[in-house]
Amino acid sequence: MSGDDKILDRFDPKSLQRRIRLCADDYGISPGVNRAIRDLIGRERINATSVMVVGPAAGRDEVEALKTAASRHSNCVIGLHLTLTAPFHPLTLHYRPLDGGLFPPLSRMLRASVLRRLEPEMILDEVTAQIAAFAERFGRAPDYVDGHQHVQIFPQVRDAFLSAVRNAAPGAWVRQCGRRQPLAQQLGSAKALLLDVLSAGFRREAARNGIGFNPAFAGAYDFRKPDFAALMQQFLDGSPDGGLIMCHPGFVDDTLIAFDPLTGQREREYAFLAGDHFADMLVTNRVTLG
């Protein structure tokens, strides 16, 4: 067992005051998701959201509404949610690979990255274009950059992604998706374990490029398991000071149904985050959102 593992074994999360980033992904995917995220920012139940600039609800009115909501919450940061998977369109005309004019589906994108069949120059240009689109709409660079379906940590993608962030958003930090837990606690979720493995190389490259990143990540789960309260307690238990927890609150509307299979669980997440139970959970666990 490493020294870090020994420290983690003794870590009692409820004995320490911790500041956590609770990030709502997918702003821009639909008006209902946007409305739920803005409401939670106003309630100070989340303190970060990442914007999908290629989404169907990322126009100027929705951006202005988000800027207004965030301006009333001094700790709220706004990032870019880099998107490279279907059913969305790239911003760059020459982007490849495409599937019927759209980005490829997640499974194909992951397989191509692992087999090193992607073209890094295409990815670099697309990431740069999405950062530029964010800056044009918000009047500034993003506070941080992450990735829809965690594409930023994929092999081949990560190098182009980090290069684009370093050049186009030099003050931004990036999201890594690895947990900080003893190995024995990491084996329960195949999805989270894959993110751990891919994030190890991502963190090394980010550090080599002088780009900051969150020390720990939580929030990945099987969306077929609806007990979000129990899951949030697990996420808080595994989050050190400065850790980031991902969430996907939203209200279901026709646009969301057309673009994403994650629907009803978004409303369950919203209901929990907006409710008294979550506020009490933060107090009990000595967590502040900051």
GROMACS .gro file of C-alpha atoms in nm:
model
  290
    1MET     CA    1   0.000   0.000   0.000
    2SER     CA    2   0.132   0.342  -0.090
    3GLY     CA    3   0.162   0.629   0.153
    4ASP     CA    4  -0.130   0.801  -0.022
    5ASP     CA    5  -0.347   0.492   0.027
    6LYS     CA    6  -0.268   0.488   0.399
    7ILE     CA    7  -0.369   0.851   0.429
    8LEU     CA    8  -0.692   0.786   0.242
    9ASP     CA    9  -0.772   0.489   0.465
   10ARG     CA   10  -0.761   0.725   0.766
   11PHE     CA   11  -0.957   1.000   0.591
   12ASP     CA   12  -1.288   1.081   0.759
   13PRO     CA   13  -1.469   1.319   0.521
   14LYS     CA   14  -1.715   1.435   0.787
   15SER     CA   15  -1.432   1.556   1.015
   16LEU     CA   16  -1.304   1.818   0.769
   17GLN     CA   17  -1.451   2.132   0.620
   18ARG     CA   18  -1.430   2.091   0.243
   19ARG     CA   19  -1.496   2.315  -0.054
   20ILE     CA   20  -1.638   2.122  -0.350
   21ARG     CA   21  -1.717   2.210  -0.709
   22LEU     CA   22  -2.060   2.071  -0.798
   23CYS     CA   23  -2.080   2.100  -1.177
   24ALA     CA   24  -2.398   2.065  -1.383
   25ASP     CA   25  -2.305   1.940  -1.729
   26ASP     CA   26  -2.483   2.001  -2.061
   27TYR     CA   27  -2.597   2.362  -2.044
   28GLY     CA   28  -2.712   2.426  -2.399
   29ILE     CA   29  -2.858   2.084  -2.473
   30SER     CA   30  -3.219   2.199  -2.422
   31PRO     CA   31  -3.418   2.488  -2.274
   32GLY     CA   32  -3.546   2.264  -1.993
   33VAL     CA   33  -3.197   2.163  -1.887
   34ASN     CA   34  -3.085   2.526  -1.903
   35ARG     CA   35  -3.375   2.641  -1.687
   36ALA     CA   36  -3.306   2.378  -1.420
   37ILE     CA   37  -2.936   2.467  -1.408
   38ARG     CA   38  -3.006   2.839  -1.373
   39ASP     CA   39  -3.255   2.768  -1.096
   40LEU     CA   40  -2.998   2.562  -0.903
   41ILE     CA   41  -2.737   2.836  -0.946
   42GLY     CA   42  -2.987   3.083  -0.803
   43ARG     CA   43  -3.049   2.853  -0.505
   44GLU     CA   44  -2.669   2.816  -0.462
   45ARG     CA   45  -2.701   2.438  -0.490
   46ILE     CA   46  -2.445   2.412  -0.771
   47ASN     CA   47  -2.144   2.633  -0.835
   48ALA     CA   48  -2.032   2.536  -1.184
   49THR     CA   49  -2.185   2.455  -1.520
   50SER     CA   50  -2.026   2.365  -1.851
   51VAL     CA   51  -2.176   2.491  -2.175
   52MET     CA   52  -2.224   2.280  -2.487
   53VAL     CA   53  -2.175   2.549  -2.755
   54VAL     CA   54  -2.281   2.309  -3.032
   55GLY     CA   55  -2.607   2.235  -2.851
   56PRO     CA   56  -2.946   2.345  -2.985
   57ALA     CA   57  -3.015   2.572  -2.684
   58ALA     CA   58  -2.686   2.763  -2.662
   59GLY     CA   59  -2.797   3.079  -2.839
   60ARG     CA   60  -2.748   3.433  -2.717
   61ASP     CA   61  -3.066   3.456  -2.507
   62GLU     CA   62  -2.978   3.138  -2.317
   63VAL     CA   63  -2.619   3.256  -2.272
   64GLU     CA   64  -2.731   3.595  -2.140
   65ALA     CA   65  -2.969   3.425  -1.895
   66LEU     CA   66  -2.684   3.209  -1.767
   67LYS     CA   67  -2.450   3.505  -1.734
   68THR     CA   68  -2.713   3.687  -1.528
   69ALA     CA   69  -2.770   3.387  -1.300
   70ALA     CA   70  -2.397   3.332  -1.246
   71SER     CA   71  -2.333   3.701  -1.175
   72ARG     CA   72  -2.551   3.669  -0.865
   73HIS     CA   73  -2.345   3.378  -0.728
   74SER     CA   74  -1.987   3.490  -0.667
   75ASN     CA   75  -1.853   3.134  -0.652
   76CYS     CA   76  -2.013   3.010  -0.975
   77VAL     CA   77  -1.780   2.933  -1.265
   78ILE     CA   78  -1.876   2.865  -1.627
   79GLY     CA   79  -1.683   2.627  -1.849
   80LEU     CA   80  -1.689   2.484  -2.198
   81HIS     CA   81  -1.838   2.136  -2.240
   82LEU     CA   82  -1.633   2.014  -2.536
   83THR     CA   83  -1.851   1.795  -2.759
   84LEU     CA   84  -1.712   1.543  -3.009
   85THR     CA   85  -1.986   1.277  -3.017
   86ALA     CA   86  -2.326   1.231  -3.182
   87PRO     CA   87  -2.590   1.358  -3.229
   88PHE     CA   88  -2.416   1.695  -3.259
   89HIS     CA   89  -2.248   1.870  -3.551
   90PRO     CA   90  -1.889   1.998  -3.553
   91LEU     CA   91  -1.817   2.368  -3.594
   92THR     CA   92  -1.528   2.310  -3.835
   93LEU     CA   93  -1.623   2.221  -4.192
   94HIS     CA   94  -1.335   1.981  -4.251
   95TYR     CA   95  -1.376   1.773  -3.932
   96ARG     CA   96  -1.335   1.396  -3.960
   97PRO     CA   97  -1.452   1.134  -3.877
   98LEU     CA   98  -1.819   1.206  -3.932
   99ASP     CA   99  -2.123   0.981  -3.932
  100GLY     CA  100  -2.392   1.119  -4.160
  101GLY     CA  101  -2.264   1.472  -4.107
  102LEU     CA  102  -2.258   1.429  -3.727
  103PHE     CA  103  -1.982   1.348  -3.484
  104PRO     CA  104  -1.947   0.969  -3.446
  105PRO     CA  105  -2.128   0.795  -3.158
  106LEU     CA  106  -1.942   0.749  -2.830
  107SER     CA  107  -1.851   0.383  -2.883
  108ARG     CA  108  -1.697   0.452  -3.222
  109MET     CA  109  -1.511   0.757  -3.094
  110LEU     CA  110  -1.361   0.566  -2.802
  111ARG     CA  111  -1.262   0.271  -3.021
  112ALA     CA  112  -1.099   0.496  -3.280
  113SER     CA  113  -0.904   0.682  -3.012
  114VAL     CA  114  -0.776   0.364  -2.848
  115LEU     CA  115  -0.671   0.226  -3.188
  116ARG     CA  116  -0.514   0.566  -3.271
  117ARG     CA  117  -0.719   0.615  -3.585
  118LEU     CA  118  -0.812   0.978  -3.517
  119GLU     CA  119  -0.655   1.280  -3.682
  120PRO     CA  120  -0.519   1.504  -3.403
  121GLU     CA  121  -0.512   1.813  -3.627
  122MET     CA  122  -0.886   1.783  -3.684
  123ILE     CA  123  -0.948   1.755  -3.310
  124LEU     CA  124  -0.718   2.048  -3.233
  125ASP     CA  125  -0.904   2.268  -3.480
  126GLU     CA  126  -1.246   2.165  -3.348
  127VAL     CA  127  -1.153   2.219  -2.982
  128THR     CA  128  -1.007   2.559  -3.073
  129ALA     CA  129  -1.327   2.648  -3.263
  130GLN     CA  130  -1.548   2.553  -2.969
  131ILE     CA  131  -1.335   2.760  -2.731
  132ALA     CA  132  -1.362   3.052  -2.974
  133ALA     CA  133  -1.741   3.010  -2.995
  134PHE     CA  134  -1.762   3.019  -2.615
  135ALA     CA  135  -1.546   3.332  -2.600
  136GLU     CA  136  -1.755   3.504  -2.868
  137ARG     CA  137  -2.081   3.439  -2.682
  138PHE     CA  138  -1.959   3.507  -2.328
  139GLY     CA  139  -1.709   3.781  -2.406
  140ARG     CA  140  -1.429   3.590  -2.238
  141ALA     CA  141  -1.256   3.255  -2.231
  142PRO     CA  142  -1.409   2.970  -2.026
  143ASP     CA  143  -1.309   2.932  -1.661
  144TYR     CA  144  -1.243   2.563  -1.730
  145VAL     CA  145  -1.289   2.308  -2.006
  146ASP     CA  146  -1.430   1.957  -1.972
  147GLY     CA  147  -1.582   1.710  -2.216
  148HIS     CA  148  -1.923   1.566  -2.300
  149GLN     CA  149  -1.909   1.191  -2.234
  150HIS     CA  150  -1.552   1.246  -2.103
  151VAL     CA  151  -1.402   1.269  -2.453
  152GLN     CA  152  -1.123   1.498  -2.331
  153ILE     CA  153  -0.942   1.210  -2.157
  154PHE     CA  154  -0.950   0.972  -2.455
  155PRO     CA  155  -0.617   0.874  -2.614
  156GLN     CA  156  -0.520   1.104  -2.902
  157VAL     CA  157  -0.796   1.346  -2.805
  158ARG     CA  158  -0.625   1.449  -2.482
  159ASP     CA  159  -0.307   1.581  -2.645
  160ALA     CA  160  -0.497   1.794  -2.897
  161PHE     CA  161  -0.740   1.903  -2.626
  162LEU     CA  162  -0.465   2.016  -2.388
  163SER     CA  163  -0.276   2.193  -2.666
  164ALA     CA  164  -0.589   2.384  -2.765
  165VAL     CA  165  -0.666   2.483  -2.406
  166ARG     CA  166  -0.308   2.595  -2.344
  167ASN     CA  167  -0.313   2.816  -2.653
  168ALA     CA  168  -0.673   2.941  -2.668
  169ALA     CA  169  -0.771   2.951  -2.298
  170PRO     CA  170  -0.441   2.975  -2.109
  171GLY     CA  171  -0.603   3.066  -1.776
  172ALA     CA  172  -0.849   2.776  -1.777
  173TRP     CA  173  -0.822   2.457  -1.577
  174VAL     CA  174  -0.941   2.122  -1.711
  175ARG     CA  175  -1.144   1.834  -1.575
  176GLN     CA  176  -0.977   1.504  -1.505
  177CYS     CA  177  -1.211   1.215  -1.423
  178GLY     CA  178  -1.011   1.002  -1.181
  179ARG     CA  179  -1.117   0.929  -0.824
  180ARG     CA  180  -0.894   0.961  -0.520
  181GLN     CA  181  -0.982   0.645  -0.332
  182PRO     CA  182  -0.800   0.333  -0.213
  183LEU     CA  183  -0.779   0.068  -0.485
  184ALA     CA  184  -1.019  -0.165  -0.305
  185GLN     CA  185  -1.294   0.098  -0.332
  186GLN     CA  186  -1.232   0.164  -0.701
  187LEU     CA  187  -1.333  -0.178  -0.831
  188GLY     CA  188  -1.711  -0.152  -0.788
  189SER     CA  189  -1.790   0.041  -1.106
  190ALA     CA  190  -1.648  -0.059  -1.444
  191LYS     CA  191  -1.734   0.283  -1.591
  192ALA     CA  192  -1.562   0.474  -1.312
  193LEU     CA  193  -1.262   0.240  -1.325
  194LEU     CA  194  -1.220   0.308  -1.699
  195LEU     CA  195  -1.229   0.681  -1.625
  196ASP     CA  196  -0.963   0.629  -1.355
  197VAL     CA  197  -0.733   0.453  -1.601
  198LEU     CA  198  -0.776   0.708  -1.880
  199SER     CA  199  -0.739   0.999  -1.639
  200ALA     CA  200  -0.397   0.888  -1.515
  201GLY     CA  201  -0.235   0.970  -1.849
  202PHE     CA  202  -0.448   1.283  -1.884
  203ARG     CA  203  -0.322   1.420  -1.551
  204ARG     CA  204   0.040   1.355  -1.647
  205GLU     CA  205  -0.001   1.541  -1.975
  206ALA     CA  206  -0.190   1.829  -1.814
  207ALA     CA  207   0.084   1.870  -1.554
  208ARG     CA  208   0.350   1.856  -1.825
  209ASN     CA  209   0.168   2.137  -2.007
  210GLY     CA  210   0.134   2.345  -1.691
  211ILE     CA  211  -0.248   2.321  -1.692
  212GLY     CA  212  -0.434   2.294  -1.363
  213PHE     CA  213  -0.695   2.027  -1.295
  214ASN     CA  214  -0.930   1.913  -1.019
  215PRO     CA  215  -0.764   1.685  -0.761
  216ALA     CA  216  -1.049   1.433  -0.760
  217PHE     CA  217  -1.366   1.352  -0.951
  218ALA     CA  218  -1.701   1.192  -0.868
  219GLY     CA  219  -2.043   1.169  -1.025
  220ALA     CA  220  -2.020   0.879  -1.271
  221TYR     CA  221  -2.290   0.619  -1.212
  222ASP     CA  222  -2.530   0.381  -1.383
  223PHE     CA  223  -2.824   0.605  -1.473
  224ARG     CA  224  -3.058   0.310  -1.432
  225LYS     CA  225  -3.004   0.337  -1.054
  226PRO     CA  226  -3.235   0.619  -0.949
  227ASP     CA  227  -3.143   0.667  -0.578
  228PHE     CA  228  -2.952   0.988  -0.633
  229ALA     CA  229  -2.949   1.080  -0.263
  230ALA     CA  230  -2.753   0.766  -0.175
  231LEU     CA  231  -2.523   0.822  -0.470
  232MET     CA  232  -2.454   1.183  -0.370
  233GLN     CA  233  -2.355   1.069  -0.023
  234GLN     CA  234  -2.105   0.829  -0.183
  235PHE     CA  235  -1.973   1.109  -0.402
  236LEU     CA  236  -1.925   1.337  -0.102
  237ASP     CA  237  -1.757   1.058   0.096
  238GLY     CA  238  -1.496   1.022  -0.179
  239SER     CA  239  -1.433   1.392  -0.241
  240PRO     CA  240  -1.140   1.573  -0.079
  241ASP     CA  241  -1.115   1.949  -0.052
  242GLY     CA  242  -1.120   2.094  -0.403
  243GLY     CA  243  -1.282   1.785  -0.554
  244LEU     CA  244  -1.534   1.806  -0.837
  245ILE     CA  245  -1.868   1.627  -0.852
  246MET     CA  246  -2.050   1.606  -1.185
  247CYS     CA  247  -2.430   1.614  -1.208
  248HIS     CA  248  -2.696   1.630  -1.482
  249PRO     CA  249  -3.007   1.812  -1.355
  250GLY     CA  250  -3.276   1.920  -1.596
  251PHE     CA  251  -3.640   1.943  -1.691
  252VAL     CA  252  -3.749   1.712  -1.971
  253ASP     CA  253  -3.869   1.881  -2.290
  254ASP     CA  254  -3.902   1.782  -2.654
  255THR     CA  255  -3.556   1.911  -2.741
  256LEU     CA  256  -3.392   1.700  -2.473
  257ILE     CA  257  -3.582   1.390  -2.585
  258ALA     CA  258  -3.459   1.447  -2.941
  259PHE     CA  259  -3.095   1.488  -2.844
  260ASP     CA  260  -3.026   1.272  -2.539
  261PRO     CA  261  -3.149   0.946  -2.384
  262LEU     CA  262  -3.092   1.076  -2.028
  263THR     CA  263  -3.429   1.229  -1.942
  264GLY     CA  264  -3.622   1.128  -1.630
  265GLN     CA  265  -3.310   1.089  -1.418
  266ARG     CA  266  -3.228   1.454  -1.486
  267GLU     CA  267  -3.552   1.555  -1.316
  268ARG     CA  268  -3.476   1.329  -1.019
  269GLU     CA  269  -3.133   1.488  -0.985
  270TYR     CA  270  -3.286   1.835  -1.000
  271ALA     CA  271  -3.550   1.752  -0.738
  272PHE     CA  272  -3.287   1.622  -0.497
  273LEU     CA  273  -3.043   1.911  -0.547
  274ALA     CA  274  -3.321   2.170  -0.504
  275GLY     CA  275  -3.458   2.006  -0.189
  276ASP     CA  276  -3.393   2.035   0.183
  277HIS     CA  277  -3.231   1.691   0.207
  278PHE     CA  278  -2.936   1.803  -0.002
  279ALA     CA  279  -2.893   2.123   0.198
  280ASP     CA  280  -2.886   1.917   0.518
  281MET     CA  281  -2.643   1.670   0.361
  282LEU     CA  282  -2.396   1.949   0.287
  283VAL     CA  283  -2.411   2.068   0.647
  284THR     CA  284  -2.376   1.718   0.790
  285ASN     CA  285  -2.075   1.648   0.570
  286ARG     CA  286  -1.921   1.992   0.637
  287VAL     CA  287  -1.916   2.074   0.268
  288THR     CA  288  -1.943   2.418   0.113
  289LEU     CA  289  -1.978   2.493  -0.255
  290GLY     CA  290  -1.693   2.721  -0.348
   0.00000   0.00000   0.00000
